Every structure is written in structure tokens, then in C-alpha cells.
CSV table of C-alpha atoms in Angstrom, one decimal:
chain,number,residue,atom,x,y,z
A,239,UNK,CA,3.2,6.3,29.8
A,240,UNK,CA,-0.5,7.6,31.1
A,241,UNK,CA,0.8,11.0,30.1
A,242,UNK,CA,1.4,9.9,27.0
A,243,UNK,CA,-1.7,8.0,26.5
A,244,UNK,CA,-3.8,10.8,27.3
A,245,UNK,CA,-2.6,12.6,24.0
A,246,UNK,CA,-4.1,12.3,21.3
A,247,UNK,CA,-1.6,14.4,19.2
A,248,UNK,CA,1.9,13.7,19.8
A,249,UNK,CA,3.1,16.1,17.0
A,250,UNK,CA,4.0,18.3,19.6
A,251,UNK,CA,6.4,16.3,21.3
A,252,UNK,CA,8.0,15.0,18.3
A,253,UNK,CA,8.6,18.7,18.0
A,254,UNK,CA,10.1,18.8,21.8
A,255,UNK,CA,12.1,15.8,20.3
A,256,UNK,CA,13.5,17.7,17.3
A,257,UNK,CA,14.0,20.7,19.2
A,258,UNK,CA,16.2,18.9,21.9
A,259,UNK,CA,18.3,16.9,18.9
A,260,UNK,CA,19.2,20.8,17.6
A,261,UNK,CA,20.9,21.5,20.7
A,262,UNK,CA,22.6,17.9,21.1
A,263,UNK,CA,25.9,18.1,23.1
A,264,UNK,CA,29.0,17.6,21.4
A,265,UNK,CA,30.6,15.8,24.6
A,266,UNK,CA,29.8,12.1,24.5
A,267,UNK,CA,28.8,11.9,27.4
A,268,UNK,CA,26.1,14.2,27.5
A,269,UNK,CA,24.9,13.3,23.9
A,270,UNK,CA,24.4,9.6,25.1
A,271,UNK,CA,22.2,10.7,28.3
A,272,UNK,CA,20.0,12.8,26.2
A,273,UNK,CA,19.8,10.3,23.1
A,274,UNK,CA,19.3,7.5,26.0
A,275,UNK,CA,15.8,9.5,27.3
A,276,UNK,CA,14.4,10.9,23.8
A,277,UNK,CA,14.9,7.0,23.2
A,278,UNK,CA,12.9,6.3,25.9
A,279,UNK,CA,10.3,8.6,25.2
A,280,UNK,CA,10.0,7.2,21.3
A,281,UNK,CA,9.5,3.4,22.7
A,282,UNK,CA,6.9,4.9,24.9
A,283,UNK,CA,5.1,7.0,22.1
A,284,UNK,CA,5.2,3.6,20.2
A,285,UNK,CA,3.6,1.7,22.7
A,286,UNK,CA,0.5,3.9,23.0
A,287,UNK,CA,-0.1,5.5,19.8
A,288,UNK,CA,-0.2,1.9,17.8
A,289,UNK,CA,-3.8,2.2,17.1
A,290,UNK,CA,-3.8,5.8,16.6
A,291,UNK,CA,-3.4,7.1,12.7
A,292,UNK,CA,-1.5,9.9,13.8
A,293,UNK,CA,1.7,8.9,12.5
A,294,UNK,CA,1.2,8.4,8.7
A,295,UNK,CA,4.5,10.0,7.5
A,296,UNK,CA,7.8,10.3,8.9
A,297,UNK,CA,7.8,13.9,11.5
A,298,UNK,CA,9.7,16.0,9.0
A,299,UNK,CA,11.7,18.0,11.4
A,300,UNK,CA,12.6,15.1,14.0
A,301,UNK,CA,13.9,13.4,10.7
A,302,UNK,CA,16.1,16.4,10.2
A,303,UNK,CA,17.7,16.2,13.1
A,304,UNK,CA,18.2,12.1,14.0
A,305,UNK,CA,20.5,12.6,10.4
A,306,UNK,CA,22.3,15.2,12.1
A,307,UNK,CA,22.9,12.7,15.1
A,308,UNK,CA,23.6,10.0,13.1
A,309,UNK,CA,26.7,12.0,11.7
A,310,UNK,CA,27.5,13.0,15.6
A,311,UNK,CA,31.2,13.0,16.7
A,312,UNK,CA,30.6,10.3,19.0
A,313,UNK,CA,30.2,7.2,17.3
A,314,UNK,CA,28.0,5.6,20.1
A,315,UNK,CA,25.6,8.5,19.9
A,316,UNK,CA,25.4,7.8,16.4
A,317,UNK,CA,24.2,4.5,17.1
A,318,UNK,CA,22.0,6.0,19.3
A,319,UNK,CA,20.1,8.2,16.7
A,320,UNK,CA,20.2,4.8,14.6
A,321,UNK,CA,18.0,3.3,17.5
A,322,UNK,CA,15.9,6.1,17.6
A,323,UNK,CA,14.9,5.8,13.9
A,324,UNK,CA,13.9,2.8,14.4
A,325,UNK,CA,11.9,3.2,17.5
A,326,UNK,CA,10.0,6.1,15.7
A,327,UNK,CA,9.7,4.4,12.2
A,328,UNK,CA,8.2,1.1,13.9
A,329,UNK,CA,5.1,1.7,16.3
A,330,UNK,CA,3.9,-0.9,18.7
A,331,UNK,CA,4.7,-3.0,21.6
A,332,UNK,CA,6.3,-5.8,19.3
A,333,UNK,CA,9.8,-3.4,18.5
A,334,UNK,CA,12.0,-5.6,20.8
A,335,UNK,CA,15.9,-5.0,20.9
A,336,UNK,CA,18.0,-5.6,17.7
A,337,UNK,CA,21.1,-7.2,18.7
A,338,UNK,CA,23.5,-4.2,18.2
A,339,UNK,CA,21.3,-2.3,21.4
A,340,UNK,CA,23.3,-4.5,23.6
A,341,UNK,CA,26.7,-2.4,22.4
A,342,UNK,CA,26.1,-0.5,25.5
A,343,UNK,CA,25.7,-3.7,27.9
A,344,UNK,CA,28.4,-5.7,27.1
A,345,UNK,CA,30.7,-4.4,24.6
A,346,UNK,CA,31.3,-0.7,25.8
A,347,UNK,CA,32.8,0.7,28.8
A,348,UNK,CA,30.4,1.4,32.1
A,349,UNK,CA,30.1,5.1,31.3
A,350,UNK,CA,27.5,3.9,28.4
A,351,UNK,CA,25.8,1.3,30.5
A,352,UNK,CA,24.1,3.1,32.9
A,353,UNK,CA,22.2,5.1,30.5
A,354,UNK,CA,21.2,2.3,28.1
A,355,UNK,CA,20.5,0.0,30.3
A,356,UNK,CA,18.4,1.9,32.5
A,357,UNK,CA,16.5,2.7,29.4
A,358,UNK,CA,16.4,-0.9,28.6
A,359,UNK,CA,14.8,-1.7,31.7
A,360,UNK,CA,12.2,0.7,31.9
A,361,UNK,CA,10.9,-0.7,28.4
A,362,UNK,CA,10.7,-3.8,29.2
A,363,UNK,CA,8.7,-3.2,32.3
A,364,UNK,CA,6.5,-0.8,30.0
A,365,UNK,CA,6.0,-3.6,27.3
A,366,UNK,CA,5.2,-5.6,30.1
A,367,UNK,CA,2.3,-3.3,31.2
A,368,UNK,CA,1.0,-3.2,27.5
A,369,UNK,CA,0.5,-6.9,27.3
A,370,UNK,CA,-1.1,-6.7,30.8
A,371,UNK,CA,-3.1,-3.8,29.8
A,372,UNK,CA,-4.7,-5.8,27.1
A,373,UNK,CA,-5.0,-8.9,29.1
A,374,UNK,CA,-7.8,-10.1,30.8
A,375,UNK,CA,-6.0,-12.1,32.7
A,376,UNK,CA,-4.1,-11.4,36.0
A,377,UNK,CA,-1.0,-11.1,36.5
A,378,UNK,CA,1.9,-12.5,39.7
A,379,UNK,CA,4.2,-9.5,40.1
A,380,UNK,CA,6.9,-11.5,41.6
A,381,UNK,CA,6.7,-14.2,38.7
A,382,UNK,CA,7.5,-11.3,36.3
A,383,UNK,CA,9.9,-10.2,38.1
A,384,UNK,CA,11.3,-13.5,37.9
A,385,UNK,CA,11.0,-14.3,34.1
A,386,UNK,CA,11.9,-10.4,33.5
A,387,UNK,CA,15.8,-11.6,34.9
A,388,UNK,CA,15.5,-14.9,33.1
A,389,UNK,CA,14.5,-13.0,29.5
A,390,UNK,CA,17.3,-10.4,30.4
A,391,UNK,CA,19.7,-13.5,30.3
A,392,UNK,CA,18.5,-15.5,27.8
A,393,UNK,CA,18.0,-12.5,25.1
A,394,UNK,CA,21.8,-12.5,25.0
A,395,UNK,CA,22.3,-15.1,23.7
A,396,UNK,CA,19.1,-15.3,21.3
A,397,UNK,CA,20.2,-14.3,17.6
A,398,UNK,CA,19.1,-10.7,16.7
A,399,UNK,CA,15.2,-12.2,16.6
A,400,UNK,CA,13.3,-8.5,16.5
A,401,UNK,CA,14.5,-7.7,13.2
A,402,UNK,CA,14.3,-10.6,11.6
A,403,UNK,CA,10.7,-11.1,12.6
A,404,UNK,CA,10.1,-7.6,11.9
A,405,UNK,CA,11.4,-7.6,8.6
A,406,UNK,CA,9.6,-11.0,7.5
A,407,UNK,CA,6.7,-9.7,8.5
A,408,UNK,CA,6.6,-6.6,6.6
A,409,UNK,CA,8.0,-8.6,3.5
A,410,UNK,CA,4.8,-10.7,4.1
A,411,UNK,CA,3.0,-8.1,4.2
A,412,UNK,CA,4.2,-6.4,1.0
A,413,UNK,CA,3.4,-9.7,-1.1
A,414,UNK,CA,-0.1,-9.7,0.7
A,415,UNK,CA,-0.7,-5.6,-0.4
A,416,UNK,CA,-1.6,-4.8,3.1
A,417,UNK,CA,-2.6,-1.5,4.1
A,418,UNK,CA,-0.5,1.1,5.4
A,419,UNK,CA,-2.6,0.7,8.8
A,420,UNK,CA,-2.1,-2.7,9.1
A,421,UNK,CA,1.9,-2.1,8.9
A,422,UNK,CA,2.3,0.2,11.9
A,423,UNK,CA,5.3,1.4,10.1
A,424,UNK,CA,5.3,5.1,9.2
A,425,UNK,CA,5.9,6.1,5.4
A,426,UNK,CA,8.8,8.3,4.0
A,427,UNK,CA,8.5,10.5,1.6
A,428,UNK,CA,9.9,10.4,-1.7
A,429,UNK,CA,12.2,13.3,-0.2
A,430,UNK,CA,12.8,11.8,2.8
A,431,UNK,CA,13.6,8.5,1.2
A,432,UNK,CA,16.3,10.4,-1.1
A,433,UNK,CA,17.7,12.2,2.4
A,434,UNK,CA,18.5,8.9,4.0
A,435,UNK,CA,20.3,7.3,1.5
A,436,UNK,CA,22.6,9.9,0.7
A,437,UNK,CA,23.3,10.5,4.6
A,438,UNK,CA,23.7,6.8,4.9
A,439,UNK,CA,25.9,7.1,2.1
A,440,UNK,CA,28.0,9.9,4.5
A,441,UNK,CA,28.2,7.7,7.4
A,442,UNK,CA,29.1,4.6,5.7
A,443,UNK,CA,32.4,6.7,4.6
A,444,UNK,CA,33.3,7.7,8.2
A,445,UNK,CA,37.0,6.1,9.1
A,446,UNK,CA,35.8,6.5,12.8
A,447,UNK,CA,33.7,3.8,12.2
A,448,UNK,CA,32.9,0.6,14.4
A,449,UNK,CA,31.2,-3.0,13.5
A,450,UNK,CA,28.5,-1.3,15.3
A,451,UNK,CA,27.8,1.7,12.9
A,452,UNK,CA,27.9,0.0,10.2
A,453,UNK,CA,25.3,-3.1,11.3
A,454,UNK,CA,22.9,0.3,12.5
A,455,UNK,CA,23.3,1.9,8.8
A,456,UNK,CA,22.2,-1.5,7.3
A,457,UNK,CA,19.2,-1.8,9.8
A,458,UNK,CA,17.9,1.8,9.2
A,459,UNK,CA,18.3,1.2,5.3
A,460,UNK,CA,16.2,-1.7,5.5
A,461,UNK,CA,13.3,0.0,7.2
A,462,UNK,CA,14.0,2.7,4.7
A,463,UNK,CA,13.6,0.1,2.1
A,464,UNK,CA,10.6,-1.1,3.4
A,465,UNK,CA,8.4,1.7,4.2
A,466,UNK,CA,9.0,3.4,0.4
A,467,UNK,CA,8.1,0.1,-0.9
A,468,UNK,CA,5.1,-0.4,1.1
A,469,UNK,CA,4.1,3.1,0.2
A,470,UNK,CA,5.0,2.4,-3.3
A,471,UNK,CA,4.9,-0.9,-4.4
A,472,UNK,CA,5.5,-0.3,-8.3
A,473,UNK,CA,9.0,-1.0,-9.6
A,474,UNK,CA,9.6,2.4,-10.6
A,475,UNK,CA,11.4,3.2,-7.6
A,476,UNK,CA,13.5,0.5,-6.8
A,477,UNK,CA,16.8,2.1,-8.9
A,478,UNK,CA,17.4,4.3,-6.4
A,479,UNK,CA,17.7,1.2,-3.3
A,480,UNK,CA,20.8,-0.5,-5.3
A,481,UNK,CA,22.7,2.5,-6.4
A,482,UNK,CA,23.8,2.9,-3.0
A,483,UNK,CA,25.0,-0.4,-2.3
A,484,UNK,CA,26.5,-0.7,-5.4
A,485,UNK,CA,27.9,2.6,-5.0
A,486,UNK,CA,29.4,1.7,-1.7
A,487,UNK,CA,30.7,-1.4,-3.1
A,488,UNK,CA,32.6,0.0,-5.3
A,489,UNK,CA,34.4,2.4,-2.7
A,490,UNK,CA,34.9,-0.3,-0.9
A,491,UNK,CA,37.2,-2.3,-4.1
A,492,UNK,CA,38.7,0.7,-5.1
A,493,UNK,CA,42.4,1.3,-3.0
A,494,UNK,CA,42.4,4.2,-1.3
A,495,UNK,CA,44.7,6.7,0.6
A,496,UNK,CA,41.9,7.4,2.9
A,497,UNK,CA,39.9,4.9,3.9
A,498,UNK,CA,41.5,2.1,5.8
A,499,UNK,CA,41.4,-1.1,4.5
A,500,UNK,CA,39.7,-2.5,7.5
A,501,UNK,CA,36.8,0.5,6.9
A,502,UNK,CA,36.6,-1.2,3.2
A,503,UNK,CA,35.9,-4.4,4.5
A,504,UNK,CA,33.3,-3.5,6.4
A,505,UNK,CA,31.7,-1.2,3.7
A,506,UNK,CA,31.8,-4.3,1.3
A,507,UNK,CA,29.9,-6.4,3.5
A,508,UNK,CA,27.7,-3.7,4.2
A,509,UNK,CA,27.4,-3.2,0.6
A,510,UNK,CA,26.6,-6.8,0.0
A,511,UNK,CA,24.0,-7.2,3.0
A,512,UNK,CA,22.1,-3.9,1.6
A,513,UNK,CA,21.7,-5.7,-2.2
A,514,UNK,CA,20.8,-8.7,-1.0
A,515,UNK,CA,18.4,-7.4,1.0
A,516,UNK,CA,17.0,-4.9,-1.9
A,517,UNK,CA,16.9,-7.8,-4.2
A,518,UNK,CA,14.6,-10.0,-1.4
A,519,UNK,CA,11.7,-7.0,-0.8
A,520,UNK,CA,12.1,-5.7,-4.5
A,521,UNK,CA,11.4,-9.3,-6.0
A,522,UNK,CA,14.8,-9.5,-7.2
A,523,UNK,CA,15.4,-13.3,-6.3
A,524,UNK,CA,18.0,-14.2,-8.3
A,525,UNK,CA,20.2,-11.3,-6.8
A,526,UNK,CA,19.4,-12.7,-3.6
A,527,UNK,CA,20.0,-16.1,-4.3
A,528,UNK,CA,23.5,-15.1,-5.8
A,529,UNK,CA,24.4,-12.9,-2.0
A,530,UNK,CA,22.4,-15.5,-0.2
A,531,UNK,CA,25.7,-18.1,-0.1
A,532,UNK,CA,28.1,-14.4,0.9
A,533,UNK,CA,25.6,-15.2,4.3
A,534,UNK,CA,27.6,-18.2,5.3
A,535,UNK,CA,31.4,-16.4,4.6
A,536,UNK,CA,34.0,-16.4,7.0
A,537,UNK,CA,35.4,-12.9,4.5
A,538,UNK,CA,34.7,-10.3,7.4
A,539,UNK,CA,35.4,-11.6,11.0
A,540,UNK,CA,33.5,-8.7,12.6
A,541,UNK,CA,30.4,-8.6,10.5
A,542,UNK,CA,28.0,-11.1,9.3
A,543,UNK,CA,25.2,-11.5,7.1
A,544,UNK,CA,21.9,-13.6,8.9
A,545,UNK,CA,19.6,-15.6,7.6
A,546,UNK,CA,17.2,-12.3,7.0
A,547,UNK,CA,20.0,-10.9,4.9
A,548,UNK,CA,20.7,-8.1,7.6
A,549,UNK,CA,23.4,-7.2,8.7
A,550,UNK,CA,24.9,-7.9,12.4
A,551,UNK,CA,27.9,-7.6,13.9
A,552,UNK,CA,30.0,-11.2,15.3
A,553,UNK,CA,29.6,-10.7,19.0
A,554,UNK,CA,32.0,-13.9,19.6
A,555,UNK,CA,34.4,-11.7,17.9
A,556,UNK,CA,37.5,-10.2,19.4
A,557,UNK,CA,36.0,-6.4,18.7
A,558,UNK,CA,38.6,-4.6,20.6
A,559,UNK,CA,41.1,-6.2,17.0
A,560,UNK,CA,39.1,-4.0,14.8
A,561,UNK,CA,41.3,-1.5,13.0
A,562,UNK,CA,45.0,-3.2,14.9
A,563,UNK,CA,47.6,-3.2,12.0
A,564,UNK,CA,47.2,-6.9,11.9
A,565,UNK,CA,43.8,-6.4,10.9
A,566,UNK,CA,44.2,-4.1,8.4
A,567,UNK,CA,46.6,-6.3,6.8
A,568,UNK,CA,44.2,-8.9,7.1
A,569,UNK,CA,41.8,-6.9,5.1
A,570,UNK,CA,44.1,-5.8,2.5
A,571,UNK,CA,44.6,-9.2,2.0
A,572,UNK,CA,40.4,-10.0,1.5
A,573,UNK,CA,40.2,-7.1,-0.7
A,574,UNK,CA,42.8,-8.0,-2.5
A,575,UNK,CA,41.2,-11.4,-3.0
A,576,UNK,CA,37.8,-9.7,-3.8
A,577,UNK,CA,39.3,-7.3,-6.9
A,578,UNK,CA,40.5,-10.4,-8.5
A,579,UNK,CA,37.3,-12.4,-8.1
């Protein structure tokens, strides 16, 4: 972190960053190791370069290769690249863990644990030297220690608080016309913007997919969503945010011989969290008050729609069901329900 600190470009290791992504493993095991540092490295790069200006638009070969990762064989290291988005998008010390990051503590097998949740506790212990850093206050060591096993425990079984305080923030701030500065969220180009939809687009089609893909395709659409719009804040733009949902709901209603009915299900509620989350930073309120009730629906047992309108995936959920044949008749069944509707 002092290294890091010390530089006042970090261009160069963004480029280190891309550079490493290019050569990415193809064996998951690898892949995940290598995501699990570069992951690292992004939280710490957030940490210390929040006041710094250096990060006004997305790094445009980094970018490049996280959508290569995000359409990785392995669907964990897909995740992964999801994560990493996110850690580079967002900058400061407030980008705590959405609830998905916990795939590799409790919901996967040990071989992604060690990785992720070694990761997991060298941020915290960095976010913990931040705060101290701009404390004037001292601090007990072995208290920390203490409450650092008593946060590990209770975050759990907190509901996925960082991005819904992230994201009502940044609405907030929309409405309020803040500054880029003041957002310590880095912009997208028009380009960039067009990239990540179609790619998202891509992955969302994937029949390899888990609960867990598609809640980290609706996260990184938000903060897609959110840092055109605060770069933009005319409605001149705003087509090109519901043509994908819509887009992807209609794969999702449409029988196919290709995608699994289960996949279809999850695409639709993926389709439905995106527009209703469109419709709340675009202004739209009566779309969101329409999806707002879809929140509350028992349709998709795996995946569910919060109170911020993003998606997350139903932890309490039997996961290791997804895809069984009972549960793709279960979801030919919804869909079925949903065409006629």
C-alpha cells in the first residue's frame, strides 16, 4: 500500500494489469489465483488514489481485457473480472463487499476459498489502516482484531449493504448535478459504454451460467449505467440502457432449443432488475414503480430483486438445484406463465 501511495501515476500499473489479463490461464485454477491478486492490487489502487484525478476515464486497455475475462471458461473467474470492474470503476475506501464476493466463502468448494478469502482479509486490514490513517485518534490493535472477527461474522448475514448504499448515493448525486470529482467513480466513454453492453449482452446468453454470473452482470450494468449518466446527464442517451434489457427479455420469453429454461429464468429476472433499475437513475418512475412490486416475487427461487432494484442471488436457496431437471421444469412452467401474462 506505501508503494502504491508513493505513485503518483498509476497508469503504468493499470498497464501491468492489462498486460497480465492477456496472458490469463485457461485452467481455473490458475485464472482465479491471478484474478484473486490483480483484485487485490485494484482495492489497494482505490484506497490511495481517492483524492488523486488521475483516474477520469475508464483505462482503455485494462477495460479490453476484464471483457475478455468476464467471457472466461471458468465461470468463477468470470465473476472474478466482474469484481474487478467494480473495484476499478469505484475508487475509495467506502467499496465494501457486494454480497455475491462471498461465492468463494461459503458457496464454492475450498479450492476458491483460499484465494478469495485471503484477499478478503488483507482488505479489510487495509481499509482498516485508511480510516486509521486519517484518524487522529489512536487506535487498540487487539480491539480491532476483535471487532475485525465480529464484522467478518456479522457481514454474512447483513443484506448486500455496499451496493445499495453505493448506488443511492450516486443516484443522489445525479439529482444533485455533482461533479465528476465528487463521485469517485471513473467515467466511460461513449465507446466504452457501447462495449459493455453488448459483452454483457454475450455473457447473459452463456448456458454455463450460475445465480452468481448473472447477479455480477446486473451489478457491472448498473455502474455502467451510472457513470454514462453522470458523465451525461441529458436524455439523449438513455435508449441505448433499455434496449438491452428488453432485448434480453425477450430471449428470455421466446422457447428455445438452446437455452435452457432454467438459463431463461434467470435472464428474465435479470432483464427485469436491469429496467427497473434504468427507469430509477434515468427518471423513468413510472417504469420503476410498475418492476418495483416484481421485487417482492417468489417467480425465480435463486434470484431476487432488493429494495435498490439490484439484482442478488437467494443465498437461503438450495443453489446446488440450479439447472436439476426438476428445476428446469419448474422454469418451464414460470415462463410458461409469463408468455401468457
Amino acid at each position: 500500500m506505501e508503494v502504491v501511495r508513493g505513485i503518483n501515476d498509476v497508469r503504468p500499473l493499470y498497464d501491468m494489469m492489462a498486460i497480465t489479463l492477456e496472458n490469463l490461464p485457461s485452467m481455473p485454477t490458475v485464472a482465479r489465483a491471478t484474478l484473486g491478486s490483480l483484485l487485490i492490487i485494484s482495492h489497494i489502487i482505490s484506497l490511495t488514489s481517492v483524492s488523486s484525478n488521475n483516474l477520469m476515464v475508464f483505462p482503455e486497455a485494462l477495460l479490453q481485457q476484464i471483457l475478455k475475462s468476464m467471457l472466461h471458461t471458468d465461470i468463477d473467474t468470470r465473476v472474478g473480472a466482474h469484481h474487478m470492474f467494480s473495484a476499478i470503476i469505484v475508487r475509495g475506501p467506502s467499496h465494501l463487499r457486494s454480497e455475491s464476493e462471498y461465492l468463494y466463502e461459503t458457496k464454492k468448494q475450498s479450492r476458491n476459498t483460499s484465494v478469495f478469502a485471503s484477499a478478503t482479509a488483507l482488505l479489510e486490514k487495509l481499509r482498516r489502516e485508511k480510516e486509521s490513517l486519517s484518524s487522529d485518534k489512536p487506535r487498540n490493535i487487539m480491539h480491532d482484531d476483535v471487532k475485525e472477527m465480529n464484522m467478518h461474522e456479522e457481514d454474512k448475514r447483513k443484506n448486500p449493504a455496499y451496493f445499495s448504499k453505493l448506488v443511492s448515493s450516486f443516484i443522489e448525486r445525479c439529482a444533485t448535478r455533482s461533479s465528476v470529482e465528487e463521485t469517485n467513480i471513473a467515467m466511460l466513454t461513449e465507446d466504452q459504454t457501447n462495449q459493455l453492453l453488448s459483452s454483457f449482452w454475450i455473457q447473459a446468453n452463456q448456458t454455463d451460467n450460475t445465480p452468481f454470473n448473472y447477479e455480477a452482470i446486473g451489478h457491472s450494468y448498473s455502474l455502467t449505467v451510472l457513470s454514462s449518466r453522470l458523465k451525461n446527464s441529458s436524455n439523449g442517451n438513455i435508449i441505448q440502457f433499455f434496449q438491452l434489457p428488453l432485448s434480453l427479455r425477450s430471449v428470455a420469453l421466446t422457447p428455445s432449443e438452446v437455452l435452457p429454461a432454467y438459463c431463461q429464468r434467470s435472464i428474465f429476472t435479470l432483464a427485469m432488475s436491469m429496467l427497473a433499475f434504468a427507469g430509477k437513475v434515468c427518471h423513468v418512475a413510472e417504469l420503476s414503480d410498475l418492476l418495483r412490486c416484481f421485487s417482492s416475487s417468489k417467480i425465480d427461487p435463486y434470484l431476487r430483486i432488493g429494495e435498490d432494484l439490484q439484482l442478488y442471488v437467494r443465498l437461503q436457496s438450495d443453489l446446488g438445484s440450479y439447472g436439476s431437471e426438476s428445476d428446469q421444469e419448474i422454469a418451464k412452467s414460470m415462463l410458461s406463465d409469463c408468455r401468457t401474462k
